[in-house]
């Protein structure tokens, strides 16, 4: 058990983390906390969930939105989870509770930058002048012949595409919207047999909208991002955050 001074520090950090969940960036955003690539922090979510009665499978689900993060923070401080030893032996990922709380708070503040960046992009996306396609549309790549689902777009490319084969020779070059596309794996096998990527980055002038009858796309990434396909209409629907 933490010493009296440590307990006071923990309570202070606990309140600071709860305040983070009420910050404008966290409270107004829809998000899922990603894998933090830190064994102690990543395993903590699962261990707390299990200690509070969740199954192992349910415990692997990442916290969603401010409410989910707030629940994890509260349960962490309420549950009797041993952060130092695992099955009677000292953990290789040992951190005392105060160190863990500081690290968790730093991680949340770093994540704020990600949320603010996403919010800025959403605001910029409200202006769709010149953007022909929407998220969920199923398109055909006119040059490479594969179908794919739009899962995002940028008004201008976020990387240097000037030397790409698919961009050279286009009337607008890189001065046009670019789309994040989940390609049909069967189409890719035929069109680009060496490629294994789940995603493509495509210029608008290379794409055309497909009729609903041709819109069902096979790719595991589709089911991770989209919830439903409407054959009579064509577009895929995003998973409800």
XYZ file of N, CA, C and O in Angstrom, residues 23-232:
840
model
N -12.183 17.729 -20.546
C -11.576 18.774 -21.383
C -12.319 18.847 -22.711
O -12.930 17.866 -23.154
N -12.296 20.008 -23.380
C -13.031 20.141 -24.651
C -12.649 19.085 -25.681
O -13.523 18.527 -26.350
N -11.350 18.793 -25.812
C -10.913 17.823 -26.821
C -11.462 16.436 -26.542
O -11.912 15.734 -27.452
N -11.437 16.022 -25.279
C -11.905 14.679 -24.929
C -13.420 14.597 -24.906
O -14.014 13.637 -25.405
N -14.070 15.591 -24.325
C -15.521 15.524 -24.141
C -16.291 15.617 -25.451
O -17.371 15.040 -25.579
N -15.740 16.313 -26.446
C -16.475 16.523 -27.698
C -16.077 15.549 -28.799
O -16.644 15.593 -29.890
N -15.121 14.666 -28.527
C -14.613 13.767 -29.564
C -15.139 12.346 -29.386
O -15.470 11.930 -28.280
N -15.208 11.626 -30.492
C -15.508 10.198 -30.475
C -14.229 9.474 -30.855
O -13.652 9.731 -31.911
N -13.765 8.562 -30.011
C -12.469 7.934 -30.238
C -12.392 6.612 -29.494
O -13.191 6.320 -28.600
N -11.421 5.825 -29.880
C -11.055 4.617 -29.165
C -9.599 4.738 -28.773
O -8.755 5.043 -29.626
N -9.277 4.545 -27.499
C -7.890 4.638 -27.064
C -7.085 3.546 -27.764
O -7.420 2.364 -27.679
N -6.033 3.910 -28.503
C -5.250 2.908 -29.224
C -4.360 2.104 -28.291
O -4.208 2.421 -27.115
N -3.748 1.049 -28.842
C -2.725 0.333 -28.097
C -1.572 1.295 -27.850
O -1.059 1.929 -28.768
N -1.180 1.428 -26.595
C -0.186 2.439 -26.227
C 1.250 1.955 -26.356
O 2.181 2.708 -26.118
N 1.421 0.690 -26.735
C 2.748 0.092 -26.891
C 3.558 0.198 -25.600
O 4.778 0.340 -25.625
N 2.851 0.164 -24.493
C 3.486 0.135 -23.182
C 2.844 -1.018 -22.420
O 1.662 -0.945 -22.074
N 3.579 -2.106 -22.161
C 2.968 -3.291 -21.552
C 2.236 -3.006 -20.250
O 1.160 -3.540 -20.004
N 2.798 -2.134 -19.421
C 2.168 -1.864 -18.136
C 0.830 -1.163 -18.312
O -0.184 -1.567 -17.750
N 0.808 -0.087 -19.127
C -0.431 0.653 -19.319
C -1.442 -0.141 -20.134
O -2.645 -0.117 -19.841
N -0.989 -0.850 -21.161
C -1.913 -1.617 -21.985
C -2.533 -2.776 -21.219
O -3.724 -3.059 -21.349
N -1.735 -3.459 -20.412
C -2.270 -4.585 -19.648
C -3.162 -4.120 -18.505
O -4.035 -4.862 -18.044
N -2.950 -2.893 -18.055
C -3.719 -2.399 -16.926
C -5.208 -2.386 -17.236
O -6.035 -2.777 -16.398
N -5.570 -1.938 -18.432
C -6.980 -1.873 -18.805
C -7.633 -3.242 -18.698
O -8.714 -3.394 -18.135
N -6.967 -4.269 -19.233
C -7.515 -5.617 -19.182
C -7.600 -6.134 -17.752
O -8.596 -6.745 -17.353
N -6.558 -5.900 -16.953
C -6.526 -6.436 -15.600
C -7.605 -5.807 -14.726
O -8.250 -6.472 -13.912
N -7.814 -4.494 -14.899
C -8.856 -3.827 -14.127
C -10.228 -4.343 -14.530
O -11.094 -4.596 -13.686
N -10.436 -4.523 -15.849
C -11.726 -5.015 -16.315
C -12.014 -6.407 -15.773
O -13.127 -6.715 -15.347
N -10.995 -7.267 -15.792
C -11.172 -8.624 -15.278
C -11.446 -8.597 -13.778
O -12.305 -9.322 -13.267
N -10.723 -7.729 -13.056
C -10.943 -7.617 -11.614
C -12.353 -7.155 -11.298
O -12.893 -7.428 -10.228
N -12.991 -6.455 -12.241
C -14.350 -5.983 -12.026
C -15.394 -6.873 -12.679
O -16.534 -6.469 -12.895
N -14.984 -8.100 -13.051
C -15.958 -9.092 -13.495
C -16.086 -9.294 -14.987
O -16.923 -10.089 -15.422
N -15.294 -8.600 -15.813
C -15.387 -8.794 -17.260
C -14.643 -10.051 -17.671
O -13.695 -10.484 -17.009
N -15.062 -10.646 -18.799
C -14.352 -11.797 -19.337
C -13.051 -11.344 -19.970
O -12.848 -10.152 -20.226
N -12.155 -12.300 -20.244
C -10.871 -11.965 -20.865
C -11.092 -11.307 -22.218
O -10.424 -10.336 -22.576
N -12.053 -11.823 -23.006
C -12.311 -11.258 -24.339
C -12.831 -9.837 -24.210
O -12.373 -8.912 -24.887
N -13.812 -9.638 -23.317
C -14.366 -8.294 -23.136
C -13.316 -7.323 -22.614
O -13.326 -6.139 -22.943
N -12.390 -7.837 -21.817
C -11.364 -6.975 -21.230
C -10.386 -6.450 -22.272
O -9.696 -5.462 -22.037
N -10.310 -7.111 -23.442
C -9.389 -6.673 -24.488
C -9.956 -5.523 -25.309
O -9.254 -4.938 -26.126
N -11.232 -5.202 -25.123
C -11.839 -4.105 -25.871
C -11.270 -2.779 -25.384
O -11.222 -2.515 -24.189
N -10.821 -1.946 -26.320
C -10.200 -0.682 -25.942
C -11.249 0.309 -25.435
O -12.388 0.319 -25.911
N -10.900 1.146 -24.456
C -11.839 2.153 -23.950
C -12.266 3.102 -25.072
O -11.445 3.518 -25.895
N -13.563 3.476 -25.076
C -14.087 4.347 -26.121
C -14.631 5.635 -25.516
O -15.376 5.608 -24.539
N -14.234 6.734 -26.104
C -14.730 8.054 -25.745
C -14.400 8.406 -24.291
O -13.815 7.617 -23.554
N -14.775 9.615 -23.912
C -14.424 10.110 -22.577
C -15.042 9.249 -21.481
O -14.412 9.002 -20.443
N -16.260 8.774 -21.693
C -16.915 7.953 -20.675
C -16.150 6.664 -20.421
O -16.010 6.215 -19.272
N -15.655 6.041 -21.484
C -14.897 4.801 -21.328
C -13.594 5.010 -20.586
O -13.209 4.205 -19.733
N -12.898 6.097 -20.918
C -11.640 6.405 -20.233
C -11.912 6.720 -18.765
O -11.173 6.282 -17.869
N -12.976 7.467 -18.514
C -13.312 7.814 -17.126
C -13.603 6.558 -16.302
O -13.189 6.445 -15.139
N -14.297 5.582 -16.904
C -14.602 4.338 -16.188
C -13.332 3.576 -15.844
O -13.193 3.035 -14.741
N -12.370 3.530 -16.793
C -11.109 2.833 -16.539
C -10.343 3.519 -15.411
O -9.799 2.866 -14.513
N -10.298 4.856 -15.447
C -9.581 5.595 -14.398
C -10.190 5.303 -13.027
O -9.477 4.998 -12.059
N -11.503 5.359 -12.936
C -12.163 5.126 -11.649
C -11.961 3.691 -11.166
O -11.658 3.449 -9.997
N -12.127 2.740 -12.086
C -11.972 1.343 -11.689
C -10.546 1.023 -11.269
O -10.314 0.195 -10.386
N -9.577 1.698 -11.902
C -8.180 1.458 -11.555
C -7.904 1.815 -10.103
O -7.182 1.105 -9.390
N -8.481 2.910 -9.668
C -8.229 3.340 -8.295
C -9.122 2.629 -7.281
O -8.843 2.645 -6.094
N -10.182 2.012 -7.763
C -11.073 1.314 -6.845
C -10.720 -0.164 -6.717
O -10.934 -0.779 -5.677
N -10.239 -0.753 -7.815
C -9.989 -2.200 -7.813
C -8.712 -2.526 -7.045
O -7.758 -1.746 -7.011
N -8.695 -3.690 -6.454
C -7.498 -4.158 -5.746
C -6.625 -4.929 -6.722
O -6.574 -6.160 -6.718
N -5.948 -4.183 -7.607
C -5.090 -4.788 -8.626
C -3.638 -4.609 -8.205
O -3.195 -3.482 -7.969
N -2.910 -5.695 -8.126
C -1.503 -5.645 -7.728
C -0.680 -5.234 -8.938
O -0.546 -5.968 -9.901
N -0.100 -3.999 -8.909
C 0.677 -3.493 -10.037
C 2.150 -3.873 -9.957
O 2.918 -3.572 -10.851
N 2.549 -4.507 -8.867
C 3.965 -4.794 -8.680
C 4.299 -6.249 -8.928
O 5.333 -6.569 -9.492
N 3.405 -7.160 -8.541
C 3.703 -8.580 -8.658
C 2.638 -9.306 -9.451
O 1.474 -8.938 -9.436
N 3.053 -10.312 -10.155
C 2.165 -11.157 -10.935
C 2.359 -12.585 -10.469
O 3.433 -13.157 -10.610
N 1.311 -13.155 -9.896
C 1.354 -14.521 -9.391
C 2.502 -14.724 -8.400
O 3.235 -15.715 -8.437
N 2.685 -13.737 -7.524
C 3.668 -13.869 -6.454
C 5.077 -13.529 -6.838
O 5.985 -13.552 -6.021
N 5.303 -13.183 -8.119
C 6.657 -12.856 -8.551
C 6.681 -11.431 -9.050
O 5.705 -10.911 -9.581
N 7.824 -10.798 -8.899
C 7.933 -9.404 -9.306
C 7.808 -9.291 -10.815
O 8.416 -10.029 -11.567
N 6.991 -8.365 -11.257
C 6.771 -8.172 -12.683
C 7.983 -7.529 -13.334
O 8.629 -6.659 -12.765
N 8.239 -7.919 -14.587
C 9.347 -7.313 -15.328
C 9.008 -5.880 -15.714
O 9.887 -5.082 -16.001
N 7.722 -5.574 -15.738
C 7.289 -4.236 -16.124
C 6.948 -3.411 -14.888
O 6.020 -2.622 -14.885
N 7.707 -3.618 -13.797
C 7.396 -2.984 -12.516
C 7.369 -1.462 -12.624
O 8.272 -0.842 -13.146
N 6.288 -0.890 -12.160
C 6.190 0.543 -11.939
C 5.392 0.729 -10.663
O 4.372 0.068 -10.458
N 5.845 1.626 -9.795
C 5.019 1.828 -8.610
C 3.807 2.668 -9.005
O 3.783 3.294 -10.063
N 2.760 2.659 -8.191
C 1.505 3.326 -8.572
C 1.665 4.791 -8.943
O 0.993 5.278 -9.845
N 2.542 5.520 -8.248
C 2.727 6.940 -8.556
C 3.349 7.105 -9.935
O 2.916 7.945 -10.742
N 4.389 6.306 -10.230
C 5.010 6.373 -11.558
C 3.990 6.041 -12.640
O 3.946 6.682 -13.697
N 3.182 5.033 -12.399
C 2.173 4.626 -13.365
C 1.162 5.746 -13.599
O 0.792 6.036 -14.743
N 0.734 6.402 -12.532
C -0.238 7.477 -12.663
C 0.338 8.649 -13.447
O -0.341 9.235 -14.302
N 1.610 9.014 -13.162
C 2.247 10.087 -13.927
C 2.321 9.715 -15.410
O 2.046 10.537 -16.287
N 2.709 8.467 -15.696
C 2.844 8.035 -17.085
C 1.488 8.039 -17.791
O 1.375 8.444 -18.949
N 0.457 7.608 -17.097
C -0.885 7.605 -17.679
C -1.350 9.027 -17.985
O -1.927 9.292 -19.043
N -1.081 9.964 -17.063
C -1.486 11.349 -17.281
C -0.736 11.957 -18.456
O -1.315 12.668 -19.288
N 0.570 11.676 -18.569
C 1.345 12.170 -19.719
C 0.771 11.609 -21.020
O 0.679 12.319 -22.031
N 0.400 10.341 -21.002
C -0.149 9.710 -22.204
C -1.455 10.377 -22.617
O -1.698 10.632 -23.803
N -2.312 10.678 -21.655
C -3.577 11.337 -21.965
C -3.345 12.720 -22.561
O -4.011 13.121 -23.528
N -2.397 13.470 -22.005
C -2.122 14.805 -22.543
C -1.531 14.712 -23.955
O -1.850 15.532 -24.821
N -0.686 13.711 -24.206
C -0.165 13.520 -25.565
C -1.300 13.175 -26.532
O -1.314 13.628 -27.685
N -2.250 12.381 -26.051
C -3.376 11.980 -26.891
C -4.256 13.175 -27.234
O -4.939 13.185 -28.269
N -4.220 14.206 -26.393
C -4.981 15.423 -26.672
C -4.582 16.011 -28.024
O -5.432 16.492 -28.777
N -3.286 15.990 -28.335
C -2.823 16.530 -29.612
C -3.434 15.782 -30.779
O -3.803 16.375 -31.794
N -3.558 14.457 -30.637
C -4.188 13.661 -31.687
C -5.645 14.064 -31.869
O -6.129 14.245 -33.000
N -6.368 14.211 -30.758
C -7.779 14.586 -30.832
C -7.951 15.978 -31.443
O -8.851 16.199 -32.266
N -7.103 16.919 -31.056
C -7.211 18.274 -31.598
C -6.903 18.297 -33.087
O -7.537 19.037 -33.846
N -5.939 17.466 -33.511
C -5.606 17.381 -34.928
C -6.781 16.805 -35.723
O -7.110 17.284 -36.818
N -7.424 15.781 -35.167
C -8.577 15.192 -35.837
C -9.731 16.191 -35.936
O -10.421 16.257 -36.955
N -9.945 16.955 -34.878
C -11.015 17.952 -34.891
C -10.749 19.017 -35.953
O -11.674 19.457 -36.655
N -9.490 19.418 -36.089
C -9.131 20.398 -37.111
C -9.419 19.857 -38.502
O -9.959 20.569 -39.363
N -9.094 18.579 -38.713
C -9.360 17.975 -40.022
C -10.860 17.876 -40.283
O -11.317 18.060 -41.412
N -11.649 17.585 -39.234
C -13.099 17.518 -39.424
C -13.659 18.876 -39.834
O -14.532 18.969 -40.700
N -13.154 19.927 -39.199
C -13.618 21.271 -39.544
C -13.265 21.614 -40.988
O -14.071 22.203 -41.716
N -12.058 21.249 -41.397
C -11.646 21.502 -42.777
C -12.478 20.694 -43.759
O -12.720 21.121 -44.893
N -12.942 19.509 -43.324
C -13.699 18.629 -44.202
C -15.126 19.101 -44.434
O -15.814 18.588 -45.317
N -15.584 20.071 -43.624
C -16.938 20.571 -43.814
C -17.086 21.244 -45.173
O -18.174 21.286 -45.743
N -15.998 21.791 -45.673
C -16.007 22.400 -47.002
C -15.675 21.316 -48.028
O -14.535 20.889 -48.146
N -16.691 20.859 -48.763
C -16.498 19.763 -49.708
C -16.444 20.241 -51.157
O -16.634 19.449 -52.077
N -16.185 21.509 -51.364
C -16.079 22.022 -52.736
C -15.014 21.247 -53.500
O -13.861 21.167 -53.074
N -15.390 20.668 -54.617
C -14.449 19.923 -55.447
C -14.244 18.485 -55.034
O -13.555 17.738 -55.723
N -14.821 18.069 -53.897
C -14.697 16.681 -53.424
C -15.911 15.906 -53.921
O -17.043 16.157 -53.494
N -15.698 14.957 -54.821
C -16.801 14.278 -55.493
C -17.364 13.090 -54.720
O -18.534 12.738 -54.884
N -16.529 12.437 -53.893
C -16.957 11.189 -53.269
C -16.999 11.320 -51.750
O -16.362 12.198 -51.155
N -17.739 10.403 -51.120
C -17.926 10.432 -49.666
C -17.472 9.125 -49.044
O -17.351 8.095 -49.719
N -17.243 9.163 -47.721
C -16.890 7.951 -46.987
C -18.020 6.934 -47.127
O -19.188 7.256 -46.953
N -17.646 5.699 -47.446
C -18.623 4.644 -47.663
C -18.918 4.373 -49.126
O -19.460 3.314 -49.470
N -18.593 5.331 -50.013
C -18.792 5.103 -51.447
C -17.871 3.988 -51.945
O -16.735 3.856 -51.469
N -18.357 3.214 -52.899
C -17.537 2.171 -53.515
C -17.138 2.648 -54.912
O -17.991 2.986 -55.736
N -15.842 2.684 -55.154
C -15.300 3.273 -56.372
C -14.486 2.261 -57.162
O -14.021 1.256 -56.625
N -14.307 2.568 -58.431
C -13.434 1.785 -59.304
C -12.202 2.606 -59.629
O -12.303 3.780 -59.991
N -11.010 1.995 -59.472
C -9.788 2.665 -59.907
C -9.678 2.450 -61.412
O -9.490 1.325 -61.886
N -9.810 3.528 -62.165
C -9.908 3.435 -63.626
C -8.610 2.975 -64.274
O -8.635 2.368 -65.360
N -7.485 3.200 -63.611
C -6.206 2.802 -64.209
C -5.824 1.383 -63.821
O -5.351 0.604 -64.660
N -6.009 1.006 -62.553
C -5.562 -0.306 -62.077
C -6.676 -1.338 -61.964
O -6.419 -2.512 -61.702
N -7.922 -0.912 -62.128
C -9.019 -1.856 -62.279
C -9.550 -2.518 -61.027
O -10.276 -3.505 -61.120
N -9.228 -2.013 -59.821
C -9.772 -2.637 -58.611
C -10.855 -1.747 -57.998
O -10.892 -0.540 -58.197
N -11.762 -2.398 -57.260
C -12.809 -1.701 -56.528
C -12.339 -1.435 -55.099
O -11.469 -2.138 -54.595
N -12.928 -0.438 -54.464
C -12.559 -0.140 -53.084
C -13.558 0.774 -52.419
O -14.341 1.461 -53.082
N -13.532 0.784 -51.081
C -14.437 1.603 -50.282
C -13.680 2.821 -49.755
O -12.573 2.690 -49.224
N -14.278 3.987 -49.869
C -13.678 5.213 -49.334
C -13.789 5.197 -47.809
O -14.883 5.050 -47.256
N -12.644 5.342 -47.118
C -12.685 5.413 -45.651
C -12.103 6.728 -45.137
O -11.965 6.912 -43.924
N -11.770 7.642 -46.048
C -11.257 8.951 -45.644
C -10.799 9.714 -46.878
O -10.649 9.137 -47.960
N -10.574 11.008 -46.728
C -10.089 11.799 -47.858
C -9.342 13.019 -47.362
O -9.512 13.466 -46.239
N -8.478 13.543 -48.223
C -7.726 14.766 -47.959
C -7.936 15.702 -49.138
O -7.911 15.263 -50.296
N -8.120 16.977 -48.844
C -8.336 17.922 -49.938
C -7.124 17.971 -50.869
O -7.272 18.118 -52.094
N -5.938 17.834 -50.297
C -4.711 17.692 -51.075
C -3.888 16.587 -50.423
O -4.007 16.350 -49.216
N -3.046 15.894 -51.189
C -2.300 14.763 -50.625
C -1.417 15.185 -49.461
O -0.817 16.265 -49.488
N -1.336 14.328 -48.463
C -0.529 14.633 -47.277
C 0.887 14.093 -47.413
O 1.683 14.189 -46.472
N 1.217 13.538 -48.560
C 2.569 13.062 -48.834
C 2.923 13.415 -50.273
O 2.041 13.790 -51.068
N 4.185 13.320 -50.622
C 4.628 13.652 -51.982
C 4.228 12.527 -52.934
O 4.738 11.412 -52.841
N 3.308 12.818 -53.838
C 2.806 11.796 -54.769
C 3.236 12.092 -56.204
O 2.804 11.413 -57.138
N 4.091 13.088 -56.387
C 4.421 13.548 -57.733
C 5.081 12.473 -58.598
O 4.960 12.502 -59.831
N 5.751 11.503 -57.981
C 6.444 10.472 -58.758
C 5.621 9.185 -58.893
O 6.084 8.224 -59.504
N 4.415 9.156 -58.347
C 3.602 7.936 -58.399
C 3.102 7.681 -59.822
O 2.665 8.605 -60.516
N 3.144 6.434 -60.248
C 2.669 6.079 -61.586
C 1.216 6.467 -61.799
O 0.825 6.900 -62.886
N 0.407 6.287 -60.744
C -1.011 6.585 -60.881
C -1.327 8.061 -60.948
O -2.449 8.446 -61.284
N -0.358 8.920 -60.634
C -0.587 10.360 -60.609
C 0.026 11.049 -61.827
O -0.533 12.015 -62.356
N 1.146 10.538 -62.286
C 1.806 11.145 -63.446
C 0.878 11.115 -64.660
O 0.279 10.097 -64.971
N 0.743 12.240 -65.293
C -0.100 12.322 -66.482
C -1.526 12.747 -66.208
O -2.286 13.011 -67.147
N -1.920 12.829 -64.947
C -3.272 13.279 -64.638
C -3.384 14.784 -64.876
O -2.438 15.528 -64.607
N -4.513 15.266 -65.377
C -4.659 16.696 -65.673
C -4.347 17.601 -64.489
O -3.710 18.646 -64.648
N -4.792 17.190 -63.280
C -4.587 18.041 -62.098
C -3.387 17.624 -61.271
O -3.061 18.280 -60.277
N -2.713 16.550 -61.645
C -1.563 16.094 -60.885
C -1.899 15.880 -59.424
O -2.868 15.204 -59.090
N -1.115 16.505 -58.553
C -1.362 16.371 -57.119
C -2.314 17.440 -56.590
O -2.667 17.417 -55.406
N -2.739 18.358 -57.438
C -3.632 19.435 -57.006
C -5.086 19.000 -57.123
O -5.876 19.542 -57.904
N -5.443 17.995 -56.318
C -6.807 17.466 -56.326
C -7.018 16.653 -55.057
O -6.048 16.297 -54.359
N -8.253 16.337 -54.708
C -8.496 15.498 -53.528
C -7.909 14.103 -53.703
O -7.876 13.563 -54.816
N -7.451 13.530 -52.581
C -6.965 12.148 -52.557
C -7.783 11.371 -51.525
O -8.159 11.907 -50.487
N -8.034 10.101 -51.834
C -8.921 9.289 -51.006
C -8.187 8.092 -50.414
O -7.359 7.461 -51.081
N -8.522 7.783 -49.163
C -8.046 6.565 -48.512
C -9.034 5.463 -48.886
O -10.231 5.562 -48.582
N -8.538 4.439 -49.542
C -9.392 3.394 -50.114
C -9.046 2.035 -49.518
O -7.873 1.661 -49.424
N -10.082 1.281 -49.118
C -9.907 -0.122 -48.743
C -10.212 -0.946 -49.991
O -11.369 -1.016 -50.425
N -9.220 -1.583 -50.607
C -9.459 -2.278 -51.868
C -10.044 -3.673 -51.677
O -9.862 -4.298 -50.632
N -10.738 -4.146 -52.685
C -11.207 -5.528 -52.694
C -9.993 -6.444 -52.843
O -9.202 -6.288 -53.782
N -9.824 -7.395 -51.915
C -8.620 -8.232 -51.928
C -8.544 -9.109 -53.174
O -7.448 -9.379 -53.674
N -9.677 -9.540 -53.686
C -9.657 -10.357 -54.902
C -9.209 -9.535 -56.106
O -8.443 -10.009 -56.942
N -9.690 -8.301 -56.174
C -9.277 -7.426 -57.278
C -7.792 -7.124 -57.204
O -7.093 -7.086 -58.229
N -7.291 -6.902 -55.979
C -5.882 -6.573 -55.807
C -5.003 -7.751 -56.199
O -3.935 -7.587 -56.796
N -5.424 -8.948 -55.882
C -4.647 -10.141 -56.239
C -4.424 -10.203 -57.738
O -3.355 -10.590 -58.221
N -5.435 -9.796 -58.490
C -5.316 -9.811 -59.946
C -4.572 -8.591 -60.485
O -3.736 -8.704 -61.377
N -4.866 -7.416 -59.909
C -4.280 -6.181 -60.434
C -2.873 -5.931 -59.938
O -2.010 -5.457 -60.682
N -2.623 -6.228 -58.643
C -1.317 -5.968 -58.037
C -0.934 -7.168 -57.175
O -0.986 -7.099 -55.955
N -0.552 -8.287 -57.780
C -0.309 -9.524 -57.024
C 0.768 -9.423 -55.955
O 0.781 -10.205 -55.014
N 1.665 -8.455 -56.057
C 2.738 -8.339 -55.075
C 2.332 -7.500 -53.865
O 3.042 -7.478 -52.863
N 1.222 -6.814 -53.949
C 0.837 -5.898 -52.887
C -0.022 -6.587 -51.840
O -0.911 -7.356 -52.161
N 0.259 -6.318 -50.551
C -0.510 -6.899 -49.453
C -1.163 -5.842 -48.563
O -1.806 -6.181 -47.576
N -1.011 -4.578 -48.911
C -1.537 -3.512 -48.064
C -3.060 -3.519 -48.055
O -3.700 -3.809 -49.064
N -3.636 -3.197 -46.891
C -5.088 -3.108 -46.773
C -5.638 -1.804 -47.323
O -6.844 -1.669 -47.500
N -4.767 -0.830 -47.581
C -5.248 0.490 -47.969
C -4.519 1.021 -49.205
O -3.390 0.646 -49.497
N -5.212 1.926 -49.915
C -4.635 2.618 -51.058
C -4.895 4.115 -50.891
O -5.825 4.521 -50.186
N -4.065 4.904 -51.545
C -4.214 6.362 -51.509
C -4.334 6.807 -52.951
O -3.376 6.688 -53.732
N -5.509 7.290 -53.340
C -5.825 7.445 -54.760
C -6.294 8.854 -55.111
O -7.061 9.479 -54.365
N -5.867 9.320 -56.278
C -6.281 10.617 -56.796
C -7.722 10.543 -57.289
O -8.159 9.542 -57.855
N -8.435 11.628 -57.100
C -9.848 11.667 -57.487
C -10.037 11.386 -58.971
O -10.990 10.691 -59.361
N -9.155 11.905 -59.815
C -9.313 11.729 -61.263
C -9.114 10.292 -61.702
O -9.464 9.942 -62.835
N -8.598 9.432 -60.823
C -8.445 8.016 -61.155
C -9.651 7.176 -60.730
O -9.658 5.966 -60.941
N -10.657 7.816 -60.128
C -11.746 7.061 -59.521
C -13.091 7.375 -60.149
O -13.336 8.489 -60.612
N -13.964 6.373 -60.137
C -15.337 6.577 -60.599
C -16.280 5.788 -59.706
O -15.928 4.716 -59.191
N -17.487 6.321 -59.514
C -18.475 5.700 -58.641
C -19.094 4.495 -59.328
O -19.459 4.553 -60.509
N -19.230 3.396 -58.579
C -19.804 2.173 -59.120
C -21.296 2.077 -58.824
O -21.769 2.578 -57.793
N -22.049 1.398 -59.679
C -23.470 1.156 -59.381
C -23.597 0.160 -58.231
O -22.690 -0.644 -58.005
N -24.711 0.188 -57.494
C -24.867 -0.684 -56.318
C -24.602 -2.153 -56.567
O -24.057 -2.841 -55.701
N -24.957 -2.660 -57.731
C -24.808 -4.092 -57.997
C -23.352 -4.530 -57.964
O -23.044 -5.701 -57.773
N -22.414 -3.613 -58.132
C -20.989 -3.945 -58.165
C -20.255 -3.516 -56.893
O -19.026 -3.509 -56.849
N -21.009 -3.192 -55.851
C -20.401 -2.492 -54.718
C -19.963 -3.353 -53.544
O -19.367 -2.825 -52.614
N -20.251 -4.633 -53.512
C -19.837 -5.414 -52.349
C -18.339 -5.701 -52.447
O -17.871 -6.279 -53.418
N -17.598 -5.286 -51.413
C -16.141 -5.383 -51.406
C -15.685 -6.383 -50.352
O -16.186 -6.385 -49.226
N -14.720 -7.220 -50.719
C -14.187 -8.227 -49.802
C -12.843 -7.771 -49.259
O -11.875 -7.634 -50.005
N -12.804 -7.506 -47.964
C -11.560 -7.131 -47.298
C -11.857 -7.100 -45.796
O -12.829 -6.477 -45.368
N -11.028 -7.755 -44.987
C -11.259 -7.790 -43.536
C -11.292 -6.395 -42.927
O -11.967 -6.166 -41.920
N -10.566 -5.463 -43.531
C -10.537 -4.106 -42.991
C -11.902 -3.433 -43.082
O -12.214 -2.547 -42.281
N -12.718 -3.837 -44.044
C -14.046 -3.240 -44.196
C -14.885 -3.482 -42.946
O -15.553 -2.582 -42.434
N -14.855 -4.701 -42.431
C -15.673 -5.035 -41.266
C -15.163 -4.364 -39.988
O -15.909 -4.237 -39.024
N -13.894 -3.938 -39.980
C -13.366 -3.246 -38.814
C -13.797 -1.784 -38.777
O -13.803 -1.159 -37.726
N -14.124 -1.236 -39.939
C -14.427 0.186 -40.039
C -15.909 0.457 -40.309
O -16.478 1.417 -39.791
N -16.526 -0.419 -41.106
C -17.915 -0.202 -41.493
C -18.819 -1.248 -40.869
O -18.429 -2.391 -40.646
N -20.048 -0.835 -40.624
C -20.990 -1.677 -39.899
C -21.998 -2.362 -40.810
O -22.474 -3.450 -40.518
N -22.331 -1.711 -41.918
C -23.438 -2.211 -42.719
C -23.249 -1.836 -44.180
O -22.682 -0.801 -44.511
N -23.749 -2.713 -45.060
C -23.744 -2.447 -46.500
C -25.184 -2.476 -46.972
O -25.945 -3.389 -46.635
N -25.590 -1.464 -47.735
C -26.963 -1.386 -48.227
C -26.955 -1.653 -49.727
O -26.656 -0.759 -50.521
N -27.251 -2.900 -50.143
C -27.158 -3.254 -51.572
C -27.985 -2.361 -52.481
O -27.579 -2.061 -53.605
N -29.153 -1.913 -52.003
C -30.019 -1.112 -52.864
C -29.487 0.302 -53.072
O -29.885 0.983 -54.017
